[in-house]
PDB file of C-alpha atoms in Angstrom:
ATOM      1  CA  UNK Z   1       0.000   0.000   0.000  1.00  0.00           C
ATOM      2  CA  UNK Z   2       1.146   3.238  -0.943  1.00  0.00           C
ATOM      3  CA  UNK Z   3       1.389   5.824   1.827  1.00  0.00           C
ATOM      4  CA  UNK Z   4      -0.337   9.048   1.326  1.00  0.00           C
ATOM      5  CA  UNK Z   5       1.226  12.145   0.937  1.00  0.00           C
ATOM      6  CA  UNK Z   6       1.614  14.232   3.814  1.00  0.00           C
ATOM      7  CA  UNK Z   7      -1.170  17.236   4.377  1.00  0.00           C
ATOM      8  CA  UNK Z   8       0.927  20.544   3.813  1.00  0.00           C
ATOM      9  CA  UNK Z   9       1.726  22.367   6.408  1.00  0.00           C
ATOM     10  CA  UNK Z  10      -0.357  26.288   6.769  1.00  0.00           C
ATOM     11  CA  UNK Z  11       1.837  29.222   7.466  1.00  0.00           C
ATOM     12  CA  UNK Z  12      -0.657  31.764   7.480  1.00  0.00           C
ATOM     13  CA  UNK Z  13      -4.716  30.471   7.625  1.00  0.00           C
ATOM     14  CA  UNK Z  14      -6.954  31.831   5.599  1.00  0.00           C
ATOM     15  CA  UNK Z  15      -8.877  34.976   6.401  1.00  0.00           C
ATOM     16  CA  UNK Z  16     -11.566  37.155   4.919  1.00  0.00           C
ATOM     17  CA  UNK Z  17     -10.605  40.119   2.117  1.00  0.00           C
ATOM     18  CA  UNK Z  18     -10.816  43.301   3.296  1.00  0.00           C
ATOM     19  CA  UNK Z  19     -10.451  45.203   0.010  1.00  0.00           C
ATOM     20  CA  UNK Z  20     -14.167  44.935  -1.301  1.00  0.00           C
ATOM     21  CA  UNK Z  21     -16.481  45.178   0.763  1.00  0.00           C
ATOM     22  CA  UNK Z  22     -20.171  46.589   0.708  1.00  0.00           C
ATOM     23  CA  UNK Z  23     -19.061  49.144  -2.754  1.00  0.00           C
ATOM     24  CA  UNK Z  24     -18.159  46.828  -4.346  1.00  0.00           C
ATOM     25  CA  UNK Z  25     -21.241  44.691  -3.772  1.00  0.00           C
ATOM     26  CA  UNK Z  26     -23.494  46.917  -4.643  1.00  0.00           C
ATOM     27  CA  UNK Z  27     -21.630  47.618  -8.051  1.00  0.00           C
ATOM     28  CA  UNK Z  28     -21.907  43.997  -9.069  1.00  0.00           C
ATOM     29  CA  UNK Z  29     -25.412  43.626  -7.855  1.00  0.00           C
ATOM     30  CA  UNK Z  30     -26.933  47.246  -9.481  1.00  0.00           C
ATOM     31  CA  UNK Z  31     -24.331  46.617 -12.634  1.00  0.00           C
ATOM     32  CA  UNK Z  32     -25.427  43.300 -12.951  1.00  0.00           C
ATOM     33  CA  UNK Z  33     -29.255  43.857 -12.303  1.00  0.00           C
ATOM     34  CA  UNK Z  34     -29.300  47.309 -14.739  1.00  0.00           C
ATOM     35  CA  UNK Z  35     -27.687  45.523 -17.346  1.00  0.00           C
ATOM     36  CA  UNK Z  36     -29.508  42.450 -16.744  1.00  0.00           C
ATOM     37  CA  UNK Z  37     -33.118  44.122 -17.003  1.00  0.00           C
ATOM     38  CA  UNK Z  38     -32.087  45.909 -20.474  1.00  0.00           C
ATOM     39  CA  UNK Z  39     -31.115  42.498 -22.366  1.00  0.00           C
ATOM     40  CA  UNK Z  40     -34.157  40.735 -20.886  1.00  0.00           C
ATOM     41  CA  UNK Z  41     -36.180  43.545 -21.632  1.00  0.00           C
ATOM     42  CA  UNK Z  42     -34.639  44.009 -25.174  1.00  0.00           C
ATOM     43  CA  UNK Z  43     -34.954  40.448 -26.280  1.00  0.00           C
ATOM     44  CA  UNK Z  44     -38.707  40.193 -24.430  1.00  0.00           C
ATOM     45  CA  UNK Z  45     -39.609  43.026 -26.934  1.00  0.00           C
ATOM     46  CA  UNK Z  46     -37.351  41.620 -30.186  1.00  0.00           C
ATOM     47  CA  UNK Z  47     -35.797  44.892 -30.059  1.00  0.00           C
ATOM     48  CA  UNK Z  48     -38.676  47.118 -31.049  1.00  0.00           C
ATOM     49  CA  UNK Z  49     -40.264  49.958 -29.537  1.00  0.00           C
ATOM     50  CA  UNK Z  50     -42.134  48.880 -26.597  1.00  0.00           C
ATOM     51  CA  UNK Z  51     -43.061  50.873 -22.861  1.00  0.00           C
ATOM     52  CA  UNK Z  52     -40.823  48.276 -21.125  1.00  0.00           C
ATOM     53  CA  UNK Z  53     -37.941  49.206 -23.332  1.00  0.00           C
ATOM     54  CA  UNK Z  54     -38.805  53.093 -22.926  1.00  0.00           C
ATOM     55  CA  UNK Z  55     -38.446  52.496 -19.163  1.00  0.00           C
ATOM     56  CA  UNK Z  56     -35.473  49.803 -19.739  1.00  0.00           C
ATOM     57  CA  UNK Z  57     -33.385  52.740 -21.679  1.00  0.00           C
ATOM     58  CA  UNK Z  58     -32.671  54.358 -18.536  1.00  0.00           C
ATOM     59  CA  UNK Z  59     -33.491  52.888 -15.425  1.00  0.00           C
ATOM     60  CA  UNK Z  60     -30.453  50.068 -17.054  1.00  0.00           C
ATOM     61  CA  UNK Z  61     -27.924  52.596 -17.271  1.00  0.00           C
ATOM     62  CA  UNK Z  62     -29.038  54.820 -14.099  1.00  0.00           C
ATOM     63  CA  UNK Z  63     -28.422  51.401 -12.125  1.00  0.00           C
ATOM     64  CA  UNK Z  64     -25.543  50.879 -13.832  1.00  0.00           C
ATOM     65  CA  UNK Z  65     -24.138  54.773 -13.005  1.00  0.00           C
ATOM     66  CA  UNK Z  66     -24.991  53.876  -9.673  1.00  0.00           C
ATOM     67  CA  UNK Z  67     -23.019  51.021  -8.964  1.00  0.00           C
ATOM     68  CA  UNK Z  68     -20.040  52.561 -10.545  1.00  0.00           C
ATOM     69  CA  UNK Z  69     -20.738  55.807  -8.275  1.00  0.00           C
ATOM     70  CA  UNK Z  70     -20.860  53.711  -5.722  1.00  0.00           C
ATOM     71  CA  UNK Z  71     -17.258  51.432  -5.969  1.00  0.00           C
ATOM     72  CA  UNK Z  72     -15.485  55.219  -7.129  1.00  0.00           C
ATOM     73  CA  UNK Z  73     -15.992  55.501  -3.138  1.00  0.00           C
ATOM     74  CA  UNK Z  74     -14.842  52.331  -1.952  1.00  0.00           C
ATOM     75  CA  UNK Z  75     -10.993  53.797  -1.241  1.00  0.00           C
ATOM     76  CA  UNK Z  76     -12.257  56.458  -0.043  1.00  0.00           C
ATOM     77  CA  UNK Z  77     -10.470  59.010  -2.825  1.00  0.00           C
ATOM     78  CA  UNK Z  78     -13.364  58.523  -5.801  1.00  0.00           C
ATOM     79  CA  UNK Z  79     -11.426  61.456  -7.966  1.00  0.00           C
ATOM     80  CA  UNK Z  80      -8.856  58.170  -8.543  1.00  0.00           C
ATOM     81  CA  UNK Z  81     -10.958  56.187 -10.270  1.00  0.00           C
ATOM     82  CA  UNK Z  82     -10.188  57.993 -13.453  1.00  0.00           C
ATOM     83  CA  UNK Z  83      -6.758  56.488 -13.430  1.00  0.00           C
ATOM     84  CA  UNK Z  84      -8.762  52.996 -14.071  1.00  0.00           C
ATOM     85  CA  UNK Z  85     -10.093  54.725 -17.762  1.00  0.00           C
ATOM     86  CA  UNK Z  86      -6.447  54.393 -18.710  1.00  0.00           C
ATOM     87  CA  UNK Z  87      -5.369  50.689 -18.159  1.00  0.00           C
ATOM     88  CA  UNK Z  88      -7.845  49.179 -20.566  1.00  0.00           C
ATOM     89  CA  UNK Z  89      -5.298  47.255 -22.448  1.00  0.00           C
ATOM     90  CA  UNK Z  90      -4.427  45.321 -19.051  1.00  0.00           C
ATOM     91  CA  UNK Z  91      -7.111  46.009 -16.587  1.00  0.00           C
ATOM     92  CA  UNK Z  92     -10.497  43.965 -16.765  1.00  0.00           C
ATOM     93  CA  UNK Z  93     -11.987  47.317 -14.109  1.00  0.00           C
ATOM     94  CA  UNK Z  94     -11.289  49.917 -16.574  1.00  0.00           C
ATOM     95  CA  UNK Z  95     -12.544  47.710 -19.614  1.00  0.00           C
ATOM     96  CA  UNK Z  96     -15.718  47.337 -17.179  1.00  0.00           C
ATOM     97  CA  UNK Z  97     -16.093  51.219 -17.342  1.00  0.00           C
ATOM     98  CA  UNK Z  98     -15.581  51.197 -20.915  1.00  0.00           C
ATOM     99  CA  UNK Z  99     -17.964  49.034 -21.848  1.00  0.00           C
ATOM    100  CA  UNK Z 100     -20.328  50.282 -18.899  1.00  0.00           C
ATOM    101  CA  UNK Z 101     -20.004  53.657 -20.592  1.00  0.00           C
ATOM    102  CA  UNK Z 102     -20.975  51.907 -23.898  1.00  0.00           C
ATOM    103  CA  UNK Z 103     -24.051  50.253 -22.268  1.00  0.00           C
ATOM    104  CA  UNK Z 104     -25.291  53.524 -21.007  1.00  0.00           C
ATOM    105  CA  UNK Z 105     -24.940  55.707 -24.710  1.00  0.00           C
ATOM    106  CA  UNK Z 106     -26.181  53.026 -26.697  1.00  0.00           C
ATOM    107  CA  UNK Z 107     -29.415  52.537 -24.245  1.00  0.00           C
ATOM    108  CA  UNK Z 108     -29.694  55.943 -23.624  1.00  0.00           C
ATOM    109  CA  UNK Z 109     -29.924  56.694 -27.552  1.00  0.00           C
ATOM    110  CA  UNK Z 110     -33.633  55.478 -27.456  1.00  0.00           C
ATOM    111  CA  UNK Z 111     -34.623  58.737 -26.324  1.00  0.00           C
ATOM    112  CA  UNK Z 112     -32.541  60.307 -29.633  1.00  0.00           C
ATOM    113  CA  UNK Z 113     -32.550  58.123 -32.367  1.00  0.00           C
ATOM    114  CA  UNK Z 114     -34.501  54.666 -31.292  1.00  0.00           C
ATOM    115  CA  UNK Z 115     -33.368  52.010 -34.016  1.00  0.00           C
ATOM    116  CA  UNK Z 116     -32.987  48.134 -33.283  1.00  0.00           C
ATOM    117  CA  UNK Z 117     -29.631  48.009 -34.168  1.00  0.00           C
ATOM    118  CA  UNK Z 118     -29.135  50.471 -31.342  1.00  0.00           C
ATOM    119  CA  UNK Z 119     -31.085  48.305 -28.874  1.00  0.00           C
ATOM    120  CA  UNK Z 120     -29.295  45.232 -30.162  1.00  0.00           C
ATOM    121  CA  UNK Z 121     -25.639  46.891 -29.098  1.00  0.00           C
ATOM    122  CA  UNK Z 122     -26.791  48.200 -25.868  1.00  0.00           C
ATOM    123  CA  UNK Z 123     -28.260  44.524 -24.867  1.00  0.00           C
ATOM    124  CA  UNK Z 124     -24.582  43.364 -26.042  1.00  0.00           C
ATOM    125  CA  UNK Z 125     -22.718  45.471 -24.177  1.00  0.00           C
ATOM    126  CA  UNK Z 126     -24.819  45.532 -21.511  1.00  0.00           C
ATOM    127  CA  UNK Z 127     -24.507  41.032 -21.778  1.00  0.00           C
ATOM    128  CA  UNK Z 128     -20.417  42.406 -22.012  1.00  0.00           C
ATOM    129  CA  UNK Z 129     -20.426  44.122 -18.984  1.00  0.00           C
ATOM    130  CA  UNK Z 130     -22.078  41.386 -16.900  1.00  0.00           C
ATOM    131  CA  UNK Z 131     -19.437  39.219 -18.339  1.00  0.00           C
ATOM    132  CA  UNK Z 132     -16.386  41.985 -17.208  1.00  0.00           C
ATOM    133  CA  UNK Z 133     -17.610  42.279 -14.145  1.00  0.00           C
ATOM    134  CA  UNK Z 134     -17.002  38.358 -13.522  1.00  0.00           C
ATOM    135  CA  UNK Z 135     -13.714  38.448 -14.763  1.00  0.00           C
ATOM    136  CA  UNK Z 136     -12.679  41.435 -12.903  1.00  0.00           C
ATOM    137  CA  UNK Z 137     -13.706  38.566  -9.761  1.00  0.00           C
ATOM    138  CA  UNK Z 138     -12.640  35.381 -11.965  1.00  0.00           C
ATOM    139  CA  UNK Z 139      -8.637  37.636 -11.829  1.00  0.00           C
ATOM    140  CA  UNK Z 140      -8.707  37.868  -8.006  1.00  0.00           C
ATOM    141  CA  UNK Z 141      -6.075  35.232  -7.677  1.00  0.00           C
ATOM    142  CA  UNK Z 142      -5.463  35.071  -4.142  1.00  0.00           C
ATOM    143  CA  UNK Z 143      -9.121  34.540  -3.522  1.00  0.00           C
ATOM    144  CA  UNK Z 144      -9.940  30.487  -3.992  1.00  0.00           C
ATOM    145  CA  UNK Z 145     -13.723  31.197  -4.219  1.00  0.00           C
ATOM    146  CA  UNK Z 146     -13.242  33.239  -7.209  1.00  0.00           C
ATOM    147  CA  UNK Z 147     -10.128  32.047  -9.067  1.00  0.00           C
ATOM    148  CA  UNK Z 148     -12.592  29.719 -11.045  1.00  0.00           C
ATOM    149  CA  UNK Z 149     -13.034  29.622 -15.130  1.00  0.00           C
ATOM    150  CA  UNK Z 150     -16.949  29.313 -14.230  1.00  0.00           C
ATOM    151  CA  UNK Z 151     -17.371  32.697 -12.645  1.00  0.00           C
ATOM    152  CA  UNK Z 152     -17.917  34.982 -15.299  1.00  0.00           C
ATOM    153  CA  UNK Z 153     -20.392  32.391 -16.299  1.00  0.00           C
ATOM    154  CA  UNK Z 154     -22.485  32.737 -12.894  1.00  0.00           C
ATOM    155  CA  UNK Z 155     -22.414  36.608 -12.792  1.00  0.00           C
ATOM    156  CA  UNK Z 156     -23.986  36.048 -16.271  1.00  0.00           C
ATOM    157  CA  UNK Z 157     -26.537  34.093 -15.237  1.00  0.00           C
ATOM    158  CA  UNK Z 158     -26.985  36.066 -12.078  1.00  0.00           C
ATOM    159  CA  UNK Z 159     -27.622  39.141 -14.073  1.00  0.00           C
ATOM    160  CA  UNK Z 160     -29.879  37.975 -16.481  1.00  0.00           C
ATOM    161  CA  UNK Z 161     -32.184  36.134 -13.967  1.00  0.00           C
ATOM    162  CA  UNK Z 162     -32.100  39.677 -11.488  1.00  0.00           C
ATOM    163  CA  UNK Z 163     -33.409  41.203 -14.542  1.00  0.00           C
ATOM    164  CA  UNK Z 164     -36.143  38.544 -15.711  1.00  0.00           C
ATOM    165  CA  UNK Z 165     -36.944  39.735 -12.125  1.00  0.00           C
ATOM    166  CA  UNK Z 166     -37.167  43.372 -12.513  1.00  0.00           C
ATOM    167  CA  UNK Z 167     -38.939  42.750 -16.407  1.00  0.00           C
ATOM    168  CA  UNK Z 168     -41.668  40.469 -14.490  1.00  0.00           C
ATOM    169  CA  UNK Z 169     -42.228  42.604 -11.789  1.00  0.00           C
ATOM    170  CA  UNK Z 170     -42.302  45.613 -14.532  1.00  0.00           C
ATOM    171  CA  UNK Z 171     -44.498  44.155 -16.783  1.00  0.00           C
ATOM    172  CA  UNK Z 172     -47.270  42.773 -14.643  1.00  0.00           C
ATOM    173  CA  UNK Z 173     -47.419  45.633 -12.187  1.00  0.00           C
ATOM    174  CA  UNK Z 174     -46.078  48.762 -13.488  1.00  0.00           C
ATOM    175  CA  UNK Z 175     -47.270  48.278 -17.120  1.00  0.00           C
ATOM    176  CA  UNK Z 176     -50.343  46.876 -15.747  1.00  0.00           C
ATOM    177  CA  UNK Z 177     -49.474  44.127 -19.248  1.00  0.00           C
ATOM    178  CA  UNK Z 178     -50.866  40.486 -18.724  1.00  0.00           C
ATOM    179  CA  UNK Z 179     -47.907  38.257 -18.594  1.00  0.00           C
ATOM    180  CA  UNK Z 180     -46.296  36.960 -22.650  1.00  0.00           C
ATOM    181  CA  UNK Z 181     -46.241  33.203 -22.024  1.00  0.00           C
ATOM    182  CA  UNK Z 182     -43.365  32.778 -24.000  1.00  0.00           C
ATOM    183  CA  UNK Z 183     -41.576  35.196 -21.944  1.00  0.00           C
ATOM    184  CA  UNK Z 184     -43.009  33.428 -18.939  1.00  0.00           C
ATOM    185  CA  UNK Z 185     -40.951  29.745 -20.557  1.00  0.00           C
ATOM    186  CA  UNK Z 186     -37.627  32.150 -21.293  1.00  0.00           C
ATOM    187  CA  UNK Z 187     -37.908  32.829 -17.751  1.00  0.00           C
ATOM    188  CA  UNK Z 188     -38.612  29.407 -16.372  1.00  0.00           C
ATOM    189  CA  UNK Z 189     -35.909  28.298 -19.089  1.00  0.00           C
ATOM    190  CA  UNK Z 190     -33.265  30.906 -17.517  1.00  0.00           C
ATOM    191  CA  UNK Z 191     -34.045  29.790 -13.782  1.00  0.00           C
ATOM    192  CA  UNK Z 192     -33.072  26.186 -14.703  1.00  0.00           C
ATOM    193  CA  UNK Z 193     -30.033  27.026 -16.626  1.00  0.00           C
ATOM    194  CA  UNK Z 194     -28.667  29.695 -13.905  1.00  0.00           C
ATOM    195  CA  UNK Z 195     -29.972  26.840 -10.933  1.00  0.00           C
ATOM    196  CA  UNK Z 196     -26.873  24.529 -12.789  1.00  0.00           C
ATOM    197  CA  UNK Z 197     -24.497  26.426 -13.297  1.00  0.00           C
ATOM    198  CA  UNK Z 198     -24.955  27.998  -9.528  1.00  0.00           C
ATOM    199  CA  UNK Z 199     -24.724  24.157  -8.327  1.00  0.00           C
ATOM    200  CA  UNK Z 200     -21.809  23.921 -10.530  1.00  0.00           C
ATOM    201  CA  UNK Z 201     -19.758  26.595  -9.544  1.00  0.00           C
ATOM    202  CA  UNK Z 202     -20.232  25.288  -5.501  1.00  0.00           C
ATOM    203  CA  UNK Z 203     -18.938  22.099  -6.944  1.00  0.00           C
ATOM    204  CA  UNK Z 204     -16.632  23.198  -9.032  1.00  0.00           C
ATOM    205  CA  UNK Z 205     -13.540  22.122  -7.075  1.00  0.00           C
ATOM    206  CA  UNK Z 206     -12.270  19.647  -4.610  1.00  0.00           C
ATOM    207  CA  UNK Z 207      -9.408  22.285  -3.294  1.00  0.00           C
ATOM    208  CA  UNK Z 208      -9.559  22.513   0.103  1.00  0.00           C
ATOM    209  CA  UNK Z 209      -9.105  26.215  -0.207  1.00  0.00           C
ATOM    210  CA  UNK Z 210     -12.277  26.699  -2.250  1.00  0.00           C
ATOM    211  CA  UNK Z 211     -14.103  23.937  -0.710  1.00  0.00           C
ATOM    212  CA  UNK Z 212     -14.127  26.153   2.546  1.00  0.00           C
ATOM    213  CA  UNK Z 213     -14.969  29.453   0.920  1.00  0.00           C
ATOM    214  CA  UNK Z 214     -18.054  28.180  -0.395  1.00  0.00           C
ATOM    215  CA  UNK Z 215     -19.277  25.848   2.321  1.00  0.00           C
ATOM    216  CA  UNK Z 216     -22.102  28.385   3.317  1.00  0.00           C
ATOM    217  CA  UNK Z 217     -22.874  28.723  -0.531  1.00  0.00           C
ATOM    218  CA  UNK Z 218     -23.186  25.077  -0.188  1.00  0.00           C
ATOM    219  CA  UNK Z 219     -24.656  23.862   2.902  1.00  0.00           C
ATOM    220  CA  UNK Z 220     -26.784  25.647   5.383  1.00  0.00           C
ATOM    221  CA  UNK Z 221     -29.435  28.963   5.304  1.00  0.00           C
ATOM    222  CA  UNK Z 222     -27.935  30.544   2.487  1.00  0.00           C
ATOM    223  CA  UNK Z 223     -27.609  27.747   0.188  1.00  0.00           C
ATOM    224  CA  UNK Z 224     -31.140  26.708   0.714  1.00  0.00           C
ATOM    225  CA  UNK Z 225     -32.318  30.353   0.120  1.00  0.00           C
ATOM    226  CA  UNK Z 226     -30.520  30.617  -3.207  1.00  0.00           C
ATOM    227  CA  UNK Z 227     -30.969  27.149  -4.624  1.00  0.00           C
ATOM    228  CA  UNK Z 228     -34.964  26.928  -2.963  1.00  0.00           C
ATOM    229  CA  UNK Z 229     -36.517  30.204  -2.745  1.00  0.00           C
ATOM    230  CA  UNK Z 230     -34.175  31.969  -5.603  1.00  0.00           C
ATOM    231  CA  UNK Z 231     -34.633  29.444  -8.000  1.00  0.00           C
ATOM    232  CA  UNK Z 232     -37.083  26.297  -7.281  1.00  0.00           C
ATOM    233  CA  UNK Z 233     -39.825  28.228  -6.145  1.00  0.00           C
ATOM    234  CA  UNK Z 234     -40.077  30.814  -8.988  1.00  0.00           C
ATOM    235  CA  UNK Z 235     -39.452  27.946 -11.349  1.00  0.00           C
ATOM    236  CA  UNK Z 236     -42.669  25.937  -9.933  1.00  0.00           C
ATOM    237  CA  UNK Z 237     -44.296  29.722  -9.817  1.00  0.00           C
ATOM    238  CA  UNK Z 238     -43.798  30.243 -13.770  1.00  0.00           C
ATOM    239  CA  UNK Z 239     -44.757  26.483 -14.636  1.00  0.00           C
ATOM    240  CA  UNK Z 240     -47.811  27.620 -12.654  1.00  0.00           C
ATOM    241  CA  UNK Z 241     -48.111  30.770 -14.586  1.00  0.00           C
ATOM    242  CA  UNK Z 242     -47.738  28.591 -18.260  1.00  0.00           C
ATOM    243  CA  UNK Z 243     -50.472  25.862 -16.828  1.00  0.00           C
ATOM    244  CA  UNK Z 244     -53.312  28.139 -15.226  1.00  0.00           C
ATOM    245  CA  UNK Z 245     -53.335  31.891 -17.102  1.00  0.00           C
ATOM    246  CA  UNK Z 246     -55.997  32.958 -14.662  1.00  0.00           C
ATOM    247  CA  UNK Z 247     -53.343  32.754 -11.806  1.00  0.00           C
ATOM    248  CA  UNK Z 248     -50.173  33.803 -14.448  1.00  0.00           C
ATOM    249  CA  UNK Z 249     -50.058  37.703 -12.859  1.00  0.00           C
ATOM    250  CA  UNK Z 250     -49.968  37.313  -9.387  1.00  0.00           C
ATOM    251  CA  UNK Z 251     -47.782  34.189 -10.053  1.00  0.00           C
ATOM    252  CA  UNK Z 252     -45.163  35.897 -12.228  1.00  0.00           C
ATOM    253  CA  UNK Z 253     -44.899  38.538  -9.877  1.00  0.00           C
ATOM    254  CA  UNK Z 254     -43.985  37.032  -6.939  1.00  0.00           C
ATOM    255  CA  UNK Z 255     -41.741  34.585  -9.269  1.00  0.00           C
ATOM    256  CA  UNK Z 256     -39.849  37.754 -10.084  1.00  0.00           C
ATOM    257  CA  UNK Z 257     -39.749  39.467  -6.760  1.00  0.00           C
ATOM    258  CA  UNK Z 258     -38.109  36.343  -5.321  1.00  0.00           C
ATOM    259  CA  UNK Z 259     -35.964  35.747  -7.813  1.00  0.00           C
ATOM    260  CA  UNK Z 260     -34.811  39.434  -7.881  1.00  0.00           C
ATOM    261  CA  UNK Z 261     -34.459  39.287  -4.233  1.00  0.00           C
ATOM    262  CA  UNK Z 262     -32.093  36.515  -4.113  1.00  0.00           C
ATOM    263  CA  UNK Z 263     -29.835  37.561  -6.885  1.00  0.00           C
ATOM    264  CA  UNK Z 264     -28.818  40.127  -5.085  1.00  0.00           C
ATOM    265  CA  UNK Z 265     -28.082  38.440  -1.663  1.00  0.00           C
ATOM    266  CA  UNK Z 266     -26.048  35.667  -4.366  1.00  0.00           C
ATOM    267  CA  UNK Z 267     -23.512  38.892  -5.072  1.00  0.00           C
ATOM    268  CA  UNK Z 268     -23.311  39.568  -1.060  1.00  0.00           C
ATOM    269  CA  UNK Z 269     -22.651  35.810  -0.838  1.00  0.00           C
ATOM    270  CA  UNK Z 270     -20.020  35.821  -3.340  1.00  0.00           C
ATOM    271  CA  UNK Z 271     -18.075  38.822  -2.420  1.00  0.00           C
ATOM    272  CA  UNK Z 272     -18.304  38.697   1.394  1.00  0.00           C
ATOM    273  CA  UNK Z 273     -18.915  35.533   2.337  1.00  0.00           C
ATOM    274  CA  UNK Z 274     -16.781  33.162   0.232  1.00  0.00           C
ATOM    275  CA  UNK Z 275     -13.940  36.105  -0.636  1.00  0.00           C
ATOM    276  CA  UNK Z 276     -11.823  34.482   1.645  1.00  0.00           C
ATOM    277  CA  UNK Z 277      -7.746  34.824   1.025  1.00  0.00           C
ATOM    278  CA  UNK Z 278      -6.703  31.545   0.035  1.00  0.00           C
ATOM    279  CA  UNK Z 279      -3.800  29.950   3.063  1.00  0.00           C
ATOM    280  CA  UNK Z 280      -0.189  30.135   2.683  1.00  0.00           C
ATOM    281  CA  UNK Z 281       1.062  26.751   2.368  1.00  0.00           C
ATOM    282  CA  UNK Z 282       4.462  24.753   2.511  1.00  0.00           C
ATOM    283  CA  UNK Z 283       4.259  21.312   1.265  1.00  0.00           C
ATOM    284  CA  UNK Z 284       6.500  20.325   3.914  1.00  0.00           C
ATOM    285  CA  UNK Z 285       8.299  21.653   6.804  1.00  0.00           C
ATOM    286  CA  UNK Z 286      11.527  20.630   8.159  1.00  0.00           C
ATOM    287  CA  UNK Z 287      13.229  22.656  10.972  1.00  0.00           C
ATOM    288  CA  UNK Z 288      16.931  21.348  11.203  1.00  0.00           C
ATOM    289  CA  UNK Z 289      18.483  21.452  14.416  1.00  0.00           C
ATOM    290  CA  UNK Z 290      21.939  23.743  14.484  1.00  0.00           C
ATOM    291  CA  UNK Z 291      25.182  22.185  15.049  1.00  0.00           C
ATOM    292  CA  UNK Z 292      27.379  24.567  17.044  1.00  0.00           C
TER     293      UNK Z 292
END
């Protein structure tokens, strides 16, 4: 029998990042959910003029604005954040801004020259900056939780089901407009697909490091919250929606709400509770005893 190779030894245990912290949070979750509503919207309408995109056109890039307003303070010194608009060729936070910046004229142009071409590159850049955002997390290195090739992939998915949120809740309630049943199956659709790849990112890897990062992604309150009442139950809520129409507006709406809702607590999750700083390990560690 072979004997197995000795557990290496920790130096320093790992500890929580300090560097982003609520900012930074609320970047990812407004970015992500401002973003997210204008593609779902955009598609939802097949990129003509409809109310929802009217309202889509600028409450996407006001969120957007927002979150960046609100990481520009997250050092304390916001005036040095326009040193990030220079490092695009290396720096995945200034090509955020960039395309951010993109997201926000191209939506914005629906209130100065409305075209479908126009709404088709604001719902790619605004897919573009989803995607930057989750590799400005995916670059982290030190951080085990995040160092993963499926994380852009999850803040996709993340932002695309906070906006099916925000276009349900829009679209029953504030446009007072009886729920599209196909958009009802895109949703239901995008709940399953985001449910998998959220289990698969948990999964993702038997490293120790990251295996005790996400632990409470994986087991305990907030697992069940996001896997349960972010995703199962506004699945079954939707499939209720497609099988009775006389119960498809009350359902969709509280389908969205919750799925909204726990969207955002997934971006908490992921930046303060599994950033952890991965441990400083030696594979082995021999102290030799001085000969005098």
């Amino acid at each position: 029998m072979v004997p197995s190779a000795p557990a290496p030894v920790v130096l320093i245990p790992g500890r929580p990042q300090t560097l982003w912290r609520l900012p930074a949070v609320a970047n990812f979750a407004l970015g992500g959910l401002g973003a997210g509503f204008y593609v779902v919207t955009a598609v939802a309408s097949d990129f003509l003029p409809a109310p929802a995109i009217t309202l889509a056109s600028w409450l996407g890039p006001l969120l957007v604005l927002a979150g960046f307003a609100a990481v520009a303070t997250e050092a304390g010194r916001p005036l040095r954040g326009a040193r990030v608009l220079t490092r695009v060729a290396t720096s995945w936070m200034s090509r955020e801004v960039w395309i951010g910046g993109a997201f926000a004229a191209l939506a914005l142009g629906e209130f100065v020259i409305p075209h479908s071409l126009a709404r088709l590159g604001a719902a790619a850049a605004g897919a573009a900056l989803i995607v930057a955002q989750g590799l400005i997390v995916r670059r982290a290195r030190g951080v085990a939780a995040w160092d993963v090739p499926l994380m852009p992939v999850t803040f996709l998915a993340s932002g695309l089901v906070s906006g099916a949120g925000v276009y349900l809740l829009v679209a029953v309630a504030a446009l007072d407009a009886p729920p599209d049943p196909r958009v009802l199956a895109a949703a239901l659709g995008l709940l399953v697909l985001s449910a998998f790849t959220w289990l698969a990112y948990v999964t993702w890897s038997a490293d120790p490091a990251f295996a005790d990062a996400v632990r409470p992604l994986r087991e305990g309150p907030t697992a069940r919250a996001i896997v349960w009442v972010g995703h199962a139950v506004p699945a079954g809520l939707l499939a209720l929606a497609l099988a009775v129409p006389l119960l498809a507006e009350p359902a969709a709406t509280l389908a969205g709400a919750l799925a909204l809702t726990v969207q955002l607590r997934v971006k908490a999750a992921l930046i303060l509770t599994a950033g952890r700083l991965r441990p400083i390990t030696v594979a082995r560690l021999r102290l030799h005893r001085r000969v005098s």
